[in-house]
Tab-separated table of C-alpha atoms in Angstrom:
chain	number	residue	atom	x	y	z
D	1337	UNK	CA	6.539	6.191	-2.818
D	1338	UNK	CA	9.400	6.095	-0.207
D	1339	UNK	CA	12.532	7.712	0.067
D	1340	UNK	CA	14.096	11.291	0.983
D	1341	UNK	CA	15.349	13.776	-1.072
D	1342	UNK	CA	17.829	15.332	2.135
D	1343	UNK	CA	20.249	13.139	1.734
D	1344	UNK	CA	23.539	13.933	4.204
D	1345	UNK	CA	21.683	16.359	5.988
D	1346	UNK	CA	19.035	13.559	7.462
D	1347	UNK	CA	20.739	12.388	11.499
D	1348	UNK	CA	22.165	8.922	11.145
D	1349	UNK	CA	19.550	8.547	14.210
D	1350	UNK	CA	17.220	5.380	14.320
D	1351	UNK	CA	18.529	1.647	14.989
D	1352	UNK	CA	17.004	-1.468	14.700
D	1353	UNK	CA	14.003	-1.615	17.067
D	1354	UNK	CA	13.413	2.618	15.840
D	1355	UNK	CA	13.358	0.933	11.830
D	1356	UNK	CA	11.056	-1.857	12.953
D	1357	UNK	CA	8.242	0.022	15.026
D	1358	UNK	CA	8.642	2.488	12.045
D	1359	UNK	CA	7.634	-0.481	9.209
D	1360	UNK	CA	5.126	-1.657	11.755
D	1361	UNK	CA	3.365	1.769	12.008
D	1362	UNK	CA	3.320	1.669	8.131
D	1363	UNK	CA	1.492	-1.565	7.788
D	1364	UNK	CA	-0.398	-2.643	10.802
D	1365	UNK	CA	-3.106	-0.851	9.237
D	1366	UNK	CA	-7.203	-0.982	7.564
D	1367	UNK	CA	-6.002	-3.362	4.878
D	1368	UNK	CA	-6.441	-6.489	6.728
D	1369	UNK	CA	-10.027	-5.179	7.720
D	1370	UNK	CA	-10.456	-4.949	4.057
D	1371	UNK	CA	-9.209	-7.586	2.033
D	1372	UNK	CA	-9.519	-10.499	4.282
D	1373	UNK	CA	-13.276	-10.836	2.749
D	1374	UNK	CA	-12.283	-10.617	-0.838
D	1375	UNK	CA	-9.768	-12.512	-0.428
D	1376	UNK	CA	-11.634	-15.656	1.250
D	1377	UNK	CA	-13.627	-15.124	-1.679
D	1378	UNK	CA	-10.915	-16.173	-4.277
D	1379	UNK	CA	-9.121	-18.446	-2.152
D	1380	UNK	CA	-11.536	-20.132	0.268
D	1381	UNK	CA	-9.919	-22.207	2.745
D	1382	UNK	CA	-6.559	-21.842	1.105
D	1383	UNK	CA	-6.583	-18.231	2.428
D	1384	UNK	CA	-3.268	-18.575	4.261
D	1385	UNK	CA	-1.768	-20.014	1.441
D	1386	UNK	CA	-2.414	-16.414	-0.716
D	1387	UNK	CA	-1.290	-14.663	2.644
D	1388	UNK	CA	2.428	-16.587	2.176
D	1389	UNK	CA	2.366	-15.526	-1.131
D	1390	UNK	CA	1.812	-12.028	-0.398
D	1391	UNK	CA	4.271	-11.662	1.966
D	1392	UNK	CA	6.887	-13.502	-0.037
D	1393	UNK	CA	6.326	-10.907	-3.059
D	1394	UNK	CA	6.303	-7.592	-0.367
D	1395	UNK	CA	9.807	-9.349	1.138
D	1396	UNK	CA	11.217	-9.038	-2.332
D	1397	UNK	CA	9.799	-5.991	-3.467
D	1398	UNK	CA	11.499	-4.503	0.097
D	1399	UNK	CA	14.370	-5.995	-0.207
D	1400	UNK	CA	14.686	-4.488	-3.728
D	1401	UNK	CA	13.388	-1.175	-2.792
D	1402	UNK	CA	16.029	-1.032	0.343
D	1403	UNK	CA	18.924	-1.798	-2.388
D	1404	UNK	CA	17.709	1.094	-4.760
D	1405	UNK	CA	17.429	3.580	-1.464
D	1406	UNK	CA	20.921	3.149	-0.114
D	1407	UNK	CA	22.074	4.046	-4.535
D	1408	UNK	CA	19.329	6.914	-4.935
D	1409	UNK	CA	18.627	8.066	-1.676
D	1410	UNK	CA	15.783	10.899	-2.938
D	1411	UNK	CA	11.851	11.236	-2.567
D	1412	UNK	CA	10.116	9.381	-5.272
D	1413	UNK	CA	10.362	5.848	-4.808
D	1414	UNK	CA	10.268	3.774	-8.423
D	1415	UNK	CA	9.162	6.973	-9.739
D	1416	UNK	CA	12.820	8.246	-9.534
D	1417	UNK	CA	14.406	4.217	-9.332
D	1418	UNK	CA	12.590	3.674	-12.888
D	1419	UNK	CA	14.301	6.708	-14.457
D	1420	UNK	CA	17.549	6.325	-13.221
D	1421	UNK	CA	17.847	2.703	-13.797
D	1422	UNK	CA	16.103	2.025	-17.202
D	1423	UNK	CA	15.461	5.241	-18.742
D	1424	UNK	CA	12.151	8.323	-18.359
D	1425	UNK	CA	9.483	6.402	-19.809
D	1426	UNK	CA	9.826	3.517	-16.874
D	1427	UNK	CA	9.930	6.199	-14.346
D	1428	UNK	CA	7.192	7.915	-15.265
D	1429	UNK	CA	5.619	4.761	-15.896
D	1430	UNK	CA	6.179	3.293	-12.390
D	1431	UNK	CA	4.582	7.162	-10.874
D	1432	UNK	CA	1.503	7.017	-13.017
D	1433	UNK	CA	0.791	3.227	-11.495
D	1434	UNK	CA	1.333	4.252	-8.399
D	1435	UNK	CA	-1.140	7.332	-8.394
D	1436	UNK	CA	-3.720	5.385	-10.457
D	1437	UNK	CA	-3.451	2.738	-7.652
D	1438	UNK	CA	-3.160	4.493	-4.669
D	1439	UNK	CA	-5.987	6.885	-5.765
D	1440	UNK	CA	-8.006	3.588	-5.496
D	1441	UNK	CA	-6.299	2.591	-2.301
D	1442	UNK	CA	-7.997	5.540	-1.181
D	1443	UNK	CA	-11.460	4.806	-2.113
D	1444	UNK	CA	-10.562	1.313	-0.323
D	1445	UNK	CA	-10.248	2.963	2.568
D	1446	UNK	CA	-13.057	5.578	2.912
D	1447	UNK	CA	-15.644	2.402	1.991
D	1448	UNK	CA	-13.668	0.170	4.784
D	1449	UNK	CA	-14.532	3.124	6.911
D	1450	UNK	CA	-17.904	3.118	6.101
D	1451	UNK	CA	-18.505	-0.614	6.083
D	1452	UNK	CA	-17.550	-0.797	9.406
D	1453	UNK	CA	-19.161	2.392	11.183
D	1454	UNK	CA	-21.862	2.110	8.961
D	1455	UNK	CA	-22.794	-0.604	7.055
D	1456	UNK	CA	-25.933	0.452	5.295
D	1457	UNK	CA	-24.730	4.005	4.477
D	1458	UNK	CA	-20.946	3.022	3.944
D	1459	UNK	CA	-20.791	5.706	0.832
D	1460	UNK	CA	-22.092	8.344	2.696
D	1461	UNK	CA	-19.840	8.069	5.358
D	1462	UNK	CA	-17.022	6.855	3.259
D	1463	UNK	CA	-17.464	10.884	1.372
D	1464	UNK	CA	-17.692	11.925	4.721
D	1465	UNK	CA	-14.597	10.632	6.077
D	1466	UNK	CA	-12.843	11.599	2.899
D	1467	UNK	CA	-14.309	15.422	2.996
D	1468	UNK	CA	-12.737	15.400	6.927
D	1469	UNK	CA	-9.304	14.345	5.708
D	1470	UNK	CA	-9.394	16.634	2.734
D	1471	UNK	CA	-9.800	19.233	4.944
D	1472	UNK	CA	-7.329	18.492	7.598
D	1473	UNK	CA	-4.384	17.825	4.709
D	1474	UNK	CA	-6.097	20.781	2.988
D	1475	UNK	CA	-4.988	23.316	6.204
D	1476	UNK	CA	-1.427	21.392	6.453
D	1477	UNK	CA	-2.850	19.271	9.247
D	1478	UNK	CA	-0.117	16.000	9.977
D	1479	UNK	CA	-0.243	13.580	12.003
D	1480	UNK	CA	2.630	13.480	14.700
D	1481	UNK	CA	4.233	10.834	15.446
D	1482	UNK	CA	2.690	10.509	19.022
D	1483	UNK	CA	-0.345	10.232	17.054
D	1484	UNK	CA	0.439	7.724	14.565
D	1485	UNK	CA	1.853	5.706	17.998
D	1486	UNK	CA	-1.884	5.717	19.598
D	1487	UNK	CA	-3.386	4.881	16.192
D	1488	UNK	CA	-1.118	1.716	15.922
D	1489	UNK	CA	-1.782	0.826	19.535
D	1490	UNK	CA	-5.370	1.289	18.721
D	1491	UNK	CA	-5.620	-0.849	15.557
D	1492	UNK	CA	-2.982	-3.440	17.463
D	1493	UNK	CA	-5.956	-3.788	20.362
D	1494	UNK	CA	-8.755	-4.293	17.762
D	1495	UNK	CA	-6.629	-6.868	16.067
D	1496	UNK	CA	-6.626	-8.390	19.395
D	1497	UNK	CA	-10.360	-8.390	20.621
D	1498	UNK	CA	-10.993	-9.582	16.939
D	1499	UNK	CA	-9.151	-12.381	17.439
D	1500	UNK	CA	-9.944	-13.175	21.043
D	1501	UNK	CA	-13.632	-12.782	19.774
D	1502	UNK	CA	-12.629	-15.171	16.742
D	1503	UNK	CA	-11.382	-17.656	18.852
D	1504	UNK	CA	-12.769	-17.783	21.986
D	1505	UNK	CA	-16.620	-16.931	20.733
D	1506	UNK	CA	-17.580	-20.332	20.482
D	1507	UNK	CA	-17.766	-20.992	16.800
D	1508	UNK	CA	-14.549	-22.262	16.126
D	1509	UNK	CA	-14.112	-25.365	13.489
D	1510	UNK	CA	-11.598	-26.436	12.437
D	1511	UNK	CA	-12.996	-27.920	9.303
D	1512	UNK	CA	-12.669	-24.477	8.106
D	1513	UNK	CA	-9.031	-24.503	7.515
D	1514	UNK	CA	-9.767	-28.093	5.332
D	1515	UNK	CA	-8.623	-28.511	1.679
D	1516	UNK	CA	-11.247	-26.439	-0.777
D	1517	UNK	CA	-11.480	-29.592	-2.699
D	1518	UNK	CA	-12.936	-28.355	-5.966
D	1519	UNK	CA	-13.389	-24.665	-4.488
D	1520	UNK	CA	-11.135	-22.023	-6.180
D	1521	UNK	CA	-7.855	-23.812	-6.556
D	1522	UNK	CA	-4.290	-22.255	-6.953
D	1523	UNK	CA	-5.777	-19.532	-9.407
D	1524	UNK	CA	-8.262	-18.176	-6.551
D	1525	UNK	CA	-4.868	-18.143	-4.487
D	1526	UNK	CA	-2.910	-15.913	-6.249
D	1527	UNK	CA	-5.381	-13.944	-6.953
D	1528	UNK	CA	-6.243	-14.017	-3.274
D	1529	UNK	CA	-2.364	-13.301	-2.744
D	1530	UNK	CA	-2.579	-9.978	-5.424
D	1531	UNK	CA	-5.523	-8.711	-3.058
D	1532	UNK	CA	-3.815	-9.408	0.192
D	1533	UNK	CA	-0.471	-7.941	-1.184
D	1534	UNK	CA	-3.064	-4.457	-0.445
D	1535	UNK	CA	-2.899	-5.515	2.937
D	1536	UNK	CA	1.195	-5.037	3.157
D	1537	UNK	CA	0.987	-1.268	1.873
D	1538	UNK	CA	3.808	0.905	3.326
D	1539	UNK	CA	6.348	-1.873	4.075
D	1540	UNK	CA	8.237	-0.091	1.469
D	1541	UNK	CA	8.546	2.712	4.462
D	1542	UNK	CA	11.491	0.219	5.915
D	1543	UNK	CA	13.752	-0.277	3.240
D	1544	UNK	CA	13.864	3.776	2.677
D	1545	UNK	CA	15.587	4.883	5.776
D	1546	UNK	CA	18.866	4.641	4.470
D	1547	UNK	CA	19.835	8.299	4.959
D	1548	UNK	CA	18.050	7.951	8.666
D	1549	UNK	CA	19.427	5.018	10.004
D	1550	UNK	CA	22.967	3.839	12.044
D	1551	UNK	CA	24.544	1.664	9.812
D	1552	UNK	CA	22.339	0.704	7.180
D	1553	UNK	CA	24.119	-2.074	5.577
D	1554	UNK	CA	23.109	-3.865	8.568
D	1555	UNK	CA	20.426	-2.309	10.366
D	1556	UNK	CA	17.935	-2.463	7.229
D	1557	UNK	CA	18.117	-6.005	6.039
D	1558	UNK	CA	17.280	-7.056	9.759
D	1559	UNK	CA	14.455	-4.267	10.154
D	1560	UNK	CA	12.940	-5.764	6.916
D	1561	UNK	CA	12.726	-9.190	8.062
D	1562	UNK	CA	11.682	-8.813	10.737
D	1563	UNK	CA	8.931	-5.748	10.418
D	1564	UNK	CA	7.674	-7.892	7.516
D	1565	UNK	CA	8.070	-10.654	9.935
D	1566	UNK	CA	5.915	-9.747	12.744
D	1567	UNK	CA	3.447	-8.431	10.342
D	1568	UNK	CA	2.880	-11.420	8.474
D	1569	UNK	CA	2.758	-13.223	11.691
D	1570	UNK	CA	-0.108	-11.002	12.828
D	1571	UNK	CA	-1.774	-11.257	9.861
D	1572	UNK	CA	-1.771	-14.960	9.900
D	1573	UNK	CA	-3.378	-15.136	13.352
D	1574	UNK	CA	-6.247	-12.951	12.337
D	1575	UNK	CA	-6.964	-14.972	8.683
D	1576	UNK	CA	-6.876	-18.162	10.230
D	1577	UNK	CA	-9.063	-17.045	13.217
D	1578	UNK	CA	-11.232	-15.744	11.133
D	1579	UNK	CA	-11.769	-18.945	8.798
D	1580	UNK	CA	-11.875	-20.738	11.947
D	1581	UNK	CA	-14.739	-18.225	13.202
D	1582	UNK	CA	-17.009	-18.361	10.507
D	1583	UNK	CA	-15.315	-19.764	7.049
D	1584	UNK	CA	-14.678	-18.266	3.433
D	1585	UNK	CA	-17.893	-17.595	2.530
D	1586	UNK	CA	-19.243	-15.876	5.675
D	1587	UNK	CA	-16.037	-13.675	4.944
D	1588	UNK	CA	-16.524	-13.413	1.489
D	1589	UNK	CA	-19.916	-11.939	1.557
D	1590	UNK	CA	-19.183	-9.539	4.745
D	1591	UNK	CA	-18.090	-5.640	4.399
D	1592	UNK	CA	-17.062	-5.527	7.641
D	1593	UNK	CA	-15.944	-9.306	8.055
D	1594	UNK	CA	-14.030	-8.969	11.004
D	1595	UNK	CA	-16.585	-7.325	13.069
D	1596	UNK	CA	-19.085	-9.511	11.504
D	1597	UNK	CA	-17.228	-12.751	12.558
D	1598	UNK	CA	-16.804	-11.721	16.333
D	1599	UNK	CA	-20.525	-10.530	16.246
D	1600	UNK	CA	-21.396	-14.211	15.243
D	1601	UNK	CA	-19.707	-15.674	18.533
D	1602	UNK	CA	-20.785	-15.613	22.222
D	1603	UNK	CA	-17.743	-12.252	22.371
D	1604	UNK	CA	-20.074	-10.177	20.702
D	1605	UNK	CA	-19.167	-7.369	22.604
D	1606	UNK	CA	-16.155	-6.957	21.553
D	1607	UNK	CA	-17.154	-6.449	18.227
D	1608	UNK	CA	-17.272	-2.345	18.724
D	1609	UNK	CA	-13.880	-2.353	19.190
D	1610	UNK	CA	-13.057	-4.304	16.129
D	1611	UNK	CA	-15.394	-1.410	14.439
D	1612	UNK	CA	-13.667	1.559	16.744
D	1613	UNK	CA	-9.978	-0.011	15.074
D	1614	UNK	CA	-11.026	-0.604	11.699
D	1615	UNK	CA	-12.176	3.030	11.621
D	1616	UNK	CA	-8.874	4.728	13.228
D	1617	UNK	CA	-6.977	2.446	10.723
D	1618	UNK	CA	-8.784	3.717	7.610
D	1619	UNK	CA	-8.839	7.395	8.958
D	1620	UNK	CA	-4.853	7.064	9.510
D	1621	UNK	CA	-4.433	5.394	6.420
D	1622	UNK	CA	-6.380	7.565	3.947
D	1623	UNK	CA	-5.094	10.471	5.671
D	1624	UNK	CA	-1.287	9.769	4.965
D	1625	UNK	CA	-2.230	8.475	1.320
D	1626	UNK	CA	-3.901	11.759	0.399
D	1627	UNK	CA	-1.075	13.535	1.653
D	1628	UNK	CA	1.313	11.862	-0.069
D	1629	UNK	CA	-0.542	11.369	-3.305
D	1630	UNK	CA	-1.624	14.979	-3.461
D	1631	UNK	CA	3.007	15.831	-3.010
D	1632	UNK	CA	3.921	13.240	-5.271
D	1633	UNK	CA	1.161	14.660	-7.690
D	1634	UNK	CA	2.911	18.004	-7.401
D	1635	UNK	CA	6.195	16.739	-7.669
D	1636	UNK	CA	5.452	15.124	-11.028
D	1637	UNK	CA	3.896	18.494	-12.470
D	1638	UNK	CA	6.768	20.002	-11.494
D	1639	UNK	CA	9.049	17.675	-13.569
D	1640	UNK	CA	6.207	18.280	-16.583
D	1641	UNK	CA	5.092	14.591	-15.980
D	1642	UNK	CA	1.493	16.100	-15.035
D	1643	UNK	CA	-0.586	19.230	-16.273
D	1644	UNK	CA	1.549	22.405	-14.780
D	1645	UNK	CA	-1.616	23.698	-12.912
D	1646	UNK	CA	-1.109	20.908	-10.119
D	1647	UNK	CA	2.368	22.519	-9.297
D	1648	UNK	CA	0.862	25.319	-7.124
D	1649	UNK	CA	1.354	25.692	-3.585
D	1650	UNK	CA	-0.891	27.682	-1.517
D	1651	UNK	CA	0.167	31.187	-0.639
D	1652	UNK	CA	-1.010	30.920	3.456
D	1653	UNK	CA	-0.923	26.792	4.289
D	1654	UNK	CA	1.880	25.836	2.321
D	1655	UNK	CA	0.332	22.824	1.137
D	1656	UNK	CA	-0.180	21.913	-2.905
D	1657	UNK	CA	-3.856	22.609	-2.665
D	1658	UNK	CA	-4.956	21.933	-6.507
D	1659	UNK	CA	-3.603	18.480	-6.000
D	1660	UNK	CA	-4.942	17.983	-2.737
D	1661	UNK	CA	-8.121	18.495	-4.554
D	1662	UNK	CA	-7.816	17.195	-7.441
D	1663	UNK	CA	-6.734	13.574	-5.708
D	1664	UNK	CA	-9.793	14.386	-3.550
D	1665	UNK	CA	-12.405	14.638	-6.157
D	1666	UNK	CA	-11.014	11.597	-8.142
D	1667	UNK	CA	-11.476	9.731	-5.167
D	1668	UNK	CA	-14.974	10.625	-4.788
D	1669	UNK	CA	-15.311	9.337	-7.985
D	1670	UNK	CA	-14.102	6.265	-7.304
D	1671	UNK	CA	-15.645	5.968	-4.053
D	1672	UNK	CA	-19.400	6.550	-5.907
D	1673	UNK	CA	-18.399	4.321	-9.173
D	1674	UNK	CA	-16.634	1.197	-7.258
D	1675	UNK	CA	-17.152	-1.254	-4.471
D	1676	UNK	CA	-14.330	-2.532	-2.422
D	1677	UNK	CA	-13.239	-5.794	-3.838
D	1678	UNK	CA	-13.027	-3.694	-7.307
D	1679	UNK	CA	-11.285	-1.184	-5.780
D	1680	UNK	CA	-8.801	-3.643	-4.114
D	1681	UNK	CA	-8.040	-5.172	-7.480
D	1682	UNK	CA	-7.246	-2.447	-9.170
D	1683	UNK	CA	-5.167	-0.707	-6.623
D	1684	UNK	CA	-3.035	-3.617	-6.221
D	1685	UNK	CA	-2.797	-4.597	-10.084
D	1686	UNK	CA	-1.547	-0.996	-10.292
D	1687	UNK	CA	1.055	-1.152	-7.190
D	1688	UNK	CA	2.518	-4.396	-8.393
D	1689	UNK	CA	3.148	-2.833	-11.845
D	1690	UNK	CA	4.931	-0.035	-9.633
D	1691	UNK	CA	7.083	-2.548	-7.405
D	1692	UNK	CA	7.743	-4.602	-10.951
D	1693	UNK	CA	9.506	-1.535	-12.448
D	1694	UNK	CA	11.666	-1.158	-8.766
D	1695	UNK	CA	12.419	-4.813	-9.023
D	1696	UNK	CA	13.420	-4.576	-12.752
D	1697	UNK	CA	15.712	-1.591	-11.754
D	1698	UNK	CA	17.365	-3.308	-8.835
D	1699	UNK	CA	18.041	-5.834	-11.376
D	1700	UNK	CA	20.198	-3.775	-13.153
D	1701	UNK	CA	22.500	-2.700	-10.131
D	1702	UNK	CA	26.382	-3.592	-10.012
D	1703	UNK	CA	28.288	-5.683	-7.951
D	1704	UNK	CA	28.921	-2.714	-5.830
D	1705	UNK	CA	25.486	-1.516	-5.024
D	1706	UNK	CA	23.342	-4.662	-4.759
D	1707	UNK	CA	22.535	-5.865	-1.136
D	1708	UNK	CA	20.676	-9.129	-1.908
D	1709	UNK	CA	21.253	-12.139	-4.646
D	1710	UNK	CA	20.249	-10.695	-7.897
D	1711	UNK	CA	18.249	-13.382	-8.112
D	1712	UNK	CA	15.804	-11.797	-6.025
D	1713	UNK	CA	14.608	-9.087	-7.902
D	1714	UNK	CA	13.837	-11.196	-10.620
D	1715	UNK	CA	11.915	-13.187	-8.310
D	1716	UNK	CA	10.232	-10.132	-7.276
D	1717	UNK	CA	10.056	-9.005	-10.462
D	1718	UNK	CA	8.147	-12.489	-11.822
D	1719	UNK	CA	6.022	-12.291	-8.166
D	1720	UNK	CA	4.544	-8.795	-9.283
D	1721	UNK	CA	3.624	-10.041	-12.455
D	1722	UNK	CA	2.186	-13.190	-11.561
D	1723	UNK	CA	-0.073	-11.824	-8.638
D	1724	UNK	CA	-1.157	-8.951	-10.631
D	1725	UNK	CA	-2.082	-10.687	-13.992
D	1726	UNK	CA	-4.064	-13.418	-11.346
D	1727	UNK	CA	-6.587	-10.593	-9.824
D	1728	UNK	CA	-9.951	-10.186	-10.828
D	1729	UNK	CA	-10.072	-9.829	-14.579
D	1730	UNK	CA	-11.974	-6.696	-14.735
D	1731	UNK	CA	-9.176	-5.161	-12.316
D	1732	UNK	CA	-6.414	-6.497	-14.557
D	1733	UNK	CA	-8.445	-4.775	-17.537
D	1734	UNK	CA	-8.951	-1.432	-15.866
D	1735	UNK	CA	-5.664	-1.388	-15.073
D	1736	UNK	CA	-3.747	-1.995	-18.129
D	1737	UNK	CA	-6.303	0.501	-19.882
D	1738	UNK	CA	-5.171	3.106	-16.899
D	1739	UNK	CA	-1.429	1.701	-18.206
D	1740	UNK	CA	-2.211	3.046	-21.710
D	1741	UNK	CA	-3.431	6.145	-21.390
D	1742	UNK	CA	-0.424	6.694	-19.664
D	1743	UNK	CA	1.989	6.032	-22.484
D	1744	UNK	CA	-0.311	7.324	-25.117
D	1745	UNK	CA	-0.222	10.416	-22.893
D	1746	UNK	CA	4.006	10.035	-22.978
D	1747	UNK	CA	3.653	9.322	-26.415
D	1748	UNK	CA	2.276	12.576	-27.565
D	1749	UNK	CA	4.168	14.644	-24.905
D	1750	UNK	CA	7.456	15.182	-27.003
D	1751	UNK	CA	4.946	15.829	-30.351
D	1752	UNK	CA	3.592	19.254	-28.308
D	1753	UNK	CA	7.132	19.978	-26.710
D	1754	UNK	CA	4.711	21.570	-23.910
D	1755	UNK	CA	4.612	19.962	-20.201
D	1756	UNK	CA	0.973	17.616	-19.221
């Protein structure tokens, strides 16, 4: 959930090429490692097909997001965008989605870390890596943002030596990238598009630096094309490298399917690497997500959206340390209960609920404070639907049953006049 709640007093600091490497840091991350096997899965060799689709649907959500920013420039994202714009129970709505789903973007990324340091004990060491970052967030540990530079040169180089391994391993055929015939057809590519759409988390980090940036109005619509831009690009080059490597179903039935298709070529020694970046990635990623679940967690108790107790901060690290471990034991859960394409599917059923409540929002905006054709965040709006009703139906199910607990739990709030 984007945005800053320091309005004038943020520097008007960062231009174009700052607001680019900044939506590039928040991307370029583990979900290509992870959802480039599920997604072959669904869409076979129509893969790049679901990856258009995904971007098209994160350009609009942006692009809607941005809007929103510049009118309600405040920490919270849809969560605040949903209120504002079409009334408490949206807002509230659009926050619960986006913990649900991010809690399982989290188990996503402790079993990509495990899949690809260890692929016969990825649980083990996906609990592992989440008990390290629990603790780190736990004693107000951050990453800096010469850290979060190496990390994205790291995962940036393993993107590379997968794809020079891809390519230039030997294996290459280009009958992969060949009509599915009867394979999956355009169902299997949206759904392939809802999983990859997991793949474009944080691009949301561009379109709320409104309070940060030198002229806005300009700098962010160029920033989101082209971060989005570059990503997609990237992304591109390692899904069709990777059909051409080994094919959908090699990728479909890998949990490391990167590594695994450079390990298949005559580059097999680059395949470390691949499993070095993957790791970083889902260390980096799972780290920030905790963090920011655990603050958004608090800031919702604190508005009586969530039980009271989770509004505590702790007396010597100054960190909200019953949400930090509350969002860590839920994820443990998940991490024991789910495997990765289910936990793909539900996070992004769950996210595209959230970015369908900031599209329907920026729908809603004037004349005055609307940046893009309105047109567009219905489009968005529609996209979000679409991809998310098109994922895996047990994913879709879970979801909407995470969805209604959620209003029954709004429901009965006013009844006992008492915060959750």
């Amino acid at each position: 959930m984007g945005g800053f709640g320091m309005g004038d007093r943020l520097e008007r600091r960062l231009g174009l090429s700052d607001a680019v490497v900044i939506g590039l840091g928040a991307m370029l991350g583990a979900g290509v490692f992870a959802a480039v096997g599920p997604a072959a899965g669904a869409a076979g060799s129509w893969l790049l097909v679901g990856l258009g689709l995904a971007g098209m649907v994160a350009y609009a959500n942006a692009t809607s997001s941005a809007a929103l920013a510049a009118v309600y420039p405040e920490s919270g994202g849809a969560y605040v965008y949903g209120r504002r714009r079409l009334g408490p129970f949206w807002g509230f709505l659009a926050g619960w989605a986006f913990l649900a789903g991010k809690l399982a973007s989290c188990a996503a990324m402790a079993l990509t870390l495990g899949g690809y340091v260890a692929p016969g004990l990825a649980r083990p060491v996906a609990l592992g890596g989440l008990g390290a970052v629990t603790v780190a967030n736990y004693l107000g540990v951050a990453r800096t943002a010469a850290a979060t530079r190496v990390a994205v040169a790291v995962v940036l180089a393993a993107l590379a030596a997968a794809v020079a391994g891809m390519l230039f391993g030997g294996r290459a055929d280009l009958g992969n990238l060949g009509s599915p015939g009867s394979g999956p057809g355009w169902y299997g590519v949206l759904q392939a598009g809802g999983l990859l759409f997991f793949a474009f988390a944080g691009y949301a980090r561009v379109a709320t630096l409104g309070e940060e940036v030198a002229d806005p109005a300009r700098t962010i619509p160029r920033a989101v094309r082209l971060a989005l831009g570059i990503v997609l690009a990237v992304y591109a080059v390692v899904c069709a490298a990777a059909l051409l490597a080994v094919g959908p179903a090699a990728l479909a039935a890998s949990g490391a399917p990167l590594a695994d298709a450079v390990a298949a070529g005559r580059l097999a020694g680059l395949e470390p690497v691949v499993r070095v970046g993957a790791a970083v990635a889902s260390l980096g990623v799972l780290l920030s997500l905790q963090a920011g679940l655990s603050r958004t967690g608090f800031a919702m108790a604190a508005n009586h959206d969530l039980p009271g107790v989770l509004a505590a901060v702790h007396p010597r690290y100054r960190v909200p340390h019953r949400a930090e471990l509350t969002v860590a034991g839920l994820v443990a859960v998940a991490v024991l209960a789910v495997d990765l394409r289910g936990a793909i599917g539900f996070s992004s059923t769950l996210v595209l609920v959230y970015y369908a409540v900031a599209n329907a929002a920026a729908w809603t905006l004037g004349p005055g404070g609307r940046r893009w054709p309105r047109w567009r965040a219905g489009a968005g709006l529609a996209g979000c639907l679409l991809l998310a009703a098109s994922l895996p139906v047990t994913s879709v199910l879970a979801g909407a049953a995470v969805l209604g607990v959620g209003t029954i739990l709004w429901a009965v709030r006013p009844a006992r006049d008492q915060p959750l």
